[in-house]
Amino acid sequence: MSTLANTSDTTTPDRIIREAERKTITAISRTTAWSLERKGLFPKRRQLYPQSTSVGWLLSELNEWVASRQAIN
């Protein structure tokens, strides 16, 4: 089973990915993701609720990031 969503399928809505699933999809640590995000090299996290520390990432943005890493190899 592929972790990449079909981005051309308009019937599949984008969804928010939390930390545990982000780590599974990207295969990088929390610290590495944070460092890359600060440098603008990783999708930005999104605050899930106003006045909250809960964050997540859009699945489509993570999939694009993974695809861009695979293209390098």
Backbone as a ProteinNet text record, in pm:
[ID]
protein_1_A
[PRIMARY]
MSTLANTSDTTTPDRIIREAERKTITAISRTTAWSLERKGLFPKRRQLYPQSTSVGWLLSELNEWVASRQAIN
[TERTIARY]
84	0	87.5	58	136.7	89.1	184.8	147.7	114	138.7	111.3	-34.8	-101.6	-239.7	-242	-347.1	-363.6	-403.6	-307.9	-332.8	-417.8	-432.9	-515.9	-662.5	-692.5	-828.4	-894.9	-989	-1052.5	-1158.8	-1196.3	-1297.3	-1238.4	-1107.2	-1042.5	-1001.6	-1067.4	-1031.1	-895	-827.6	-701.5	-733.3	-637.8	-662	-539.9	-560	-452.9	-385.1	-253.5	-171.9	-107.3	-115.7	-52.8	89.5	163.4	306.5	338.5	269.1	301.9	291.3	185.5	168.3	267.2	298.5	397.9	531.4	568.6	696.1	695.2	583.2	572.4	582	515.3	513.1	649.3	713.4	836.9	963.7	955.5	1070.6	1183.7	1148.7	1248.8	1202.3	1296.8	1265.6	1195.1	1137.8	1071.7	1170.8	1291.6	1393.5	1437.3	1456.9	1496.5	1386.5	1261.5	1149.4	1143.5	1159.2	1156	1267.9	1388.7	1503.5	1481.2	1433.6	1406.7	1294.7	1194	1083.2	1133.5	1221	1277.8	1356.2	1417.7	1496.3	1409.9	1280.8	1190.5	1198.9	1252.8	1272.9	1175	1075.6	976.7	843.3	732.2	601.3	581.3	519.6	494.5	380.4	398.9	291.8	181	61.4	-54.8	-115.5	-150.5	-214.8	-357.9	-399.1	-529.4	-644.4	-620.3	-724.7	-665.6	-744.9	-694.4	-655.9	-550.6	-506.2	-466.1	-420.2	-384.1	-242.3	-181.3	-49	-58.4	-179.8	-199.6	-166.7	-82.2	-43	-55.8	-57	-60.5	-11.5	-1.3	45	-60.6	-69	-158.9	-95.9	-174.7	-126.2	-71.5	-139.2	-94.4	44.7	71.6	202.7	311.5	279.7	377.6	405.5	300.4	319.2	406	385.6	468.8	613.8	635.7	770.8	838.9	767.5	823.3	855.8	766.2	788.7	911.5	932.2	1048	1177.8	1175.8	1294.1	1323.7	1222.7	1242.3	1295.6	1260.3	1305.4	1455.7	1512.4	1656.3	1738.4	1690.7	1764.4	1756.1
-118.3	0	123.2	215.1	337.4	442.5	520.8	630.4	755.8	755.7	873.7	876.5	985.9	1003	1041.4	1005.7	1043.4	1189.7	1277.5	1421.2	1469.2	1390	1431	1394.1	1313.9	1273.6	1382.3	1454.4	1565.8	1520	1391.7	1342.9	1310.2	1294.6	1265.4	1395.8	1429.6	1555.9	1545.3	1658.8	1663.4	1644.8	1597.6	1582.2	1621.8	1645	1683.7	1558.4	1560.5	1450.4	1494.8	1412.3	1443.1	1384.5	1410	1377.9	1230.9	1138	995.8	952.3	995	958.4	1034.5	1159.3	1236.6	1165.7	1112.8	1041.2	915.3	844.4	724.8	758.9	865.3	904.9	956	1039.2	1104.5	1030.1	946	868	955.8	1073.9	1158.8	1191.1	1220.9	1248.7	1383	1403.2	1529.7	1645.6	1623.8	1728	1764.5	1665.6	1690.6	1765.2	1723.5	1791.9	1937.4	1961.1	2096.2	2181.2	2124.8	2196.5	2229.9	2133.3	2156.7	2259.1	2252.3	2348	2490.3	2506.7	2639.1	2695.9	2606.5	2648.5	2662.9	2632.7	2641.6	2522	2410.8	2291.9	2179.8	2207.3	2107.8	2180.7	2113.6	2179.7	2236.3	2352.5	2417.4	2349.4	2335.6	2281.5	2385	2338.1	2425.4	2406.5	2515.9	2510.9	2461.8	2361	2300.1	2379	2443.6	2520.4	2653.3	2757.8	2884.6	2867.9	2932.7	2929.4	2789	2703.3	2565.8	2535	2436.3	2392.2	2272.5	2224.9	2112.4	2154.8	2075.2	2105.9	1982.8	2006.5	1899.2	1950.4	1861.1	1893.5	1846.5	1912	1865.4	1744.6	1641	1519.6	1549.3	1635.3	1666.5	1730	1817.8	1882	1782.1	1690.8	1587.8	1496	1459	1373.5	1440.8	1570.3	1644	1645.7	1663.7	1667.2	1530.1	1422.2	1287.9	1263.6	1301.7	1283.4	1361.1	1480.3	1558.7	1495.2	1426.2	1356.8	1236	1164.9	1047.7	1087.5	1205.3	1250.8	1277.1	1308.2	1336.1	1211	1098.2	972.5	926.9
0	0	0	-85.2	-97.5	0.7	53.4	143.2	65.9	-63.7	-144.9	-187.2	-162.9	-206.1	-353.3	-419.7	-558.9	-562.8	-593.1	-588.7	-705	-811.9	-924.1	-901.4	-801	-769.3	-685.7	-744.7	-674.9	-576.9	-577.3	-483.9	-347.4	-337.4	-210.8	-144.2	-32.7	33.6	102.2	110.6	183.6	331.7	407.9	550.9	629.9	756.7	847.2	901.2	899.6	950.3	1081	1183.9	1311.3	1313.2	1419.2	1427.7	1400.6	1462.8	1446.6	1300.2	1232.2	1091.9	1003.7	1038.9	964.6	964.7	1080.1	1091.3	1004.7	1001.1	917.9	769.6	729.1	587.4	541.3	622.4	578.3	618.2	720.1	769.4	822.5	874.1	938	1079.5	1165.3	1305.2	1320.9	1437.1	1468.9	1461.1	1514.6	1515.2	1373.9	1288.9	1150.7	1076	1095.4	1031.1	1076.4	1205	1259.1	1198.5	1191.3	1135.8	988.1	910.8	768.8	750.5	836.6	829.4	853.9	951.2	981.2	863.1	784.5	667.7	542.3	553.9	439.2	346.7	395.6	312.9	344	426.9	468.2	485.6	458	472.6	613.9	620.2	748.6	821.7	950.7	1034.3	1044.8	1074.3	1087	1224.9	1286.1	1416.5	1395.6	1472.1	1450	1510.6	1621.9	1689.1	1735.4	1734.4	1787.5	1935.3	1974.9	2114.6	2160.8	2068	2101	2054	2115.8	2071.6	1976.7	1947.4	1855.7	1713.4	1648.2	1510.4	1422.5	1291.7	1194.6	1061.1	966	831.5	732.7	617.6	512.2	443.5	425	360.6	221.6	146.6	10.2	10.5	106.7	113.7	152.9	243.9	280.4	162.2	88.4	-29	-134.5	-155.8	-251.3	-205.1	-75.5	-20.5	-40.8	-9.7	-27.3	-174.6	-262.4	-407.6	-453.6	-399	-438.4	-390.4	-278.9	-227.8	-314.3	-359.3	-443.7	-580.5	-628.2	-760.2	-761.4	-647.9	-638.9	-664.8	-614.9	-629.9	-768.1
[MASK]
+++++++++++++++++++++++++++++++++++++++++++++++++++++++++++++++++++++++++

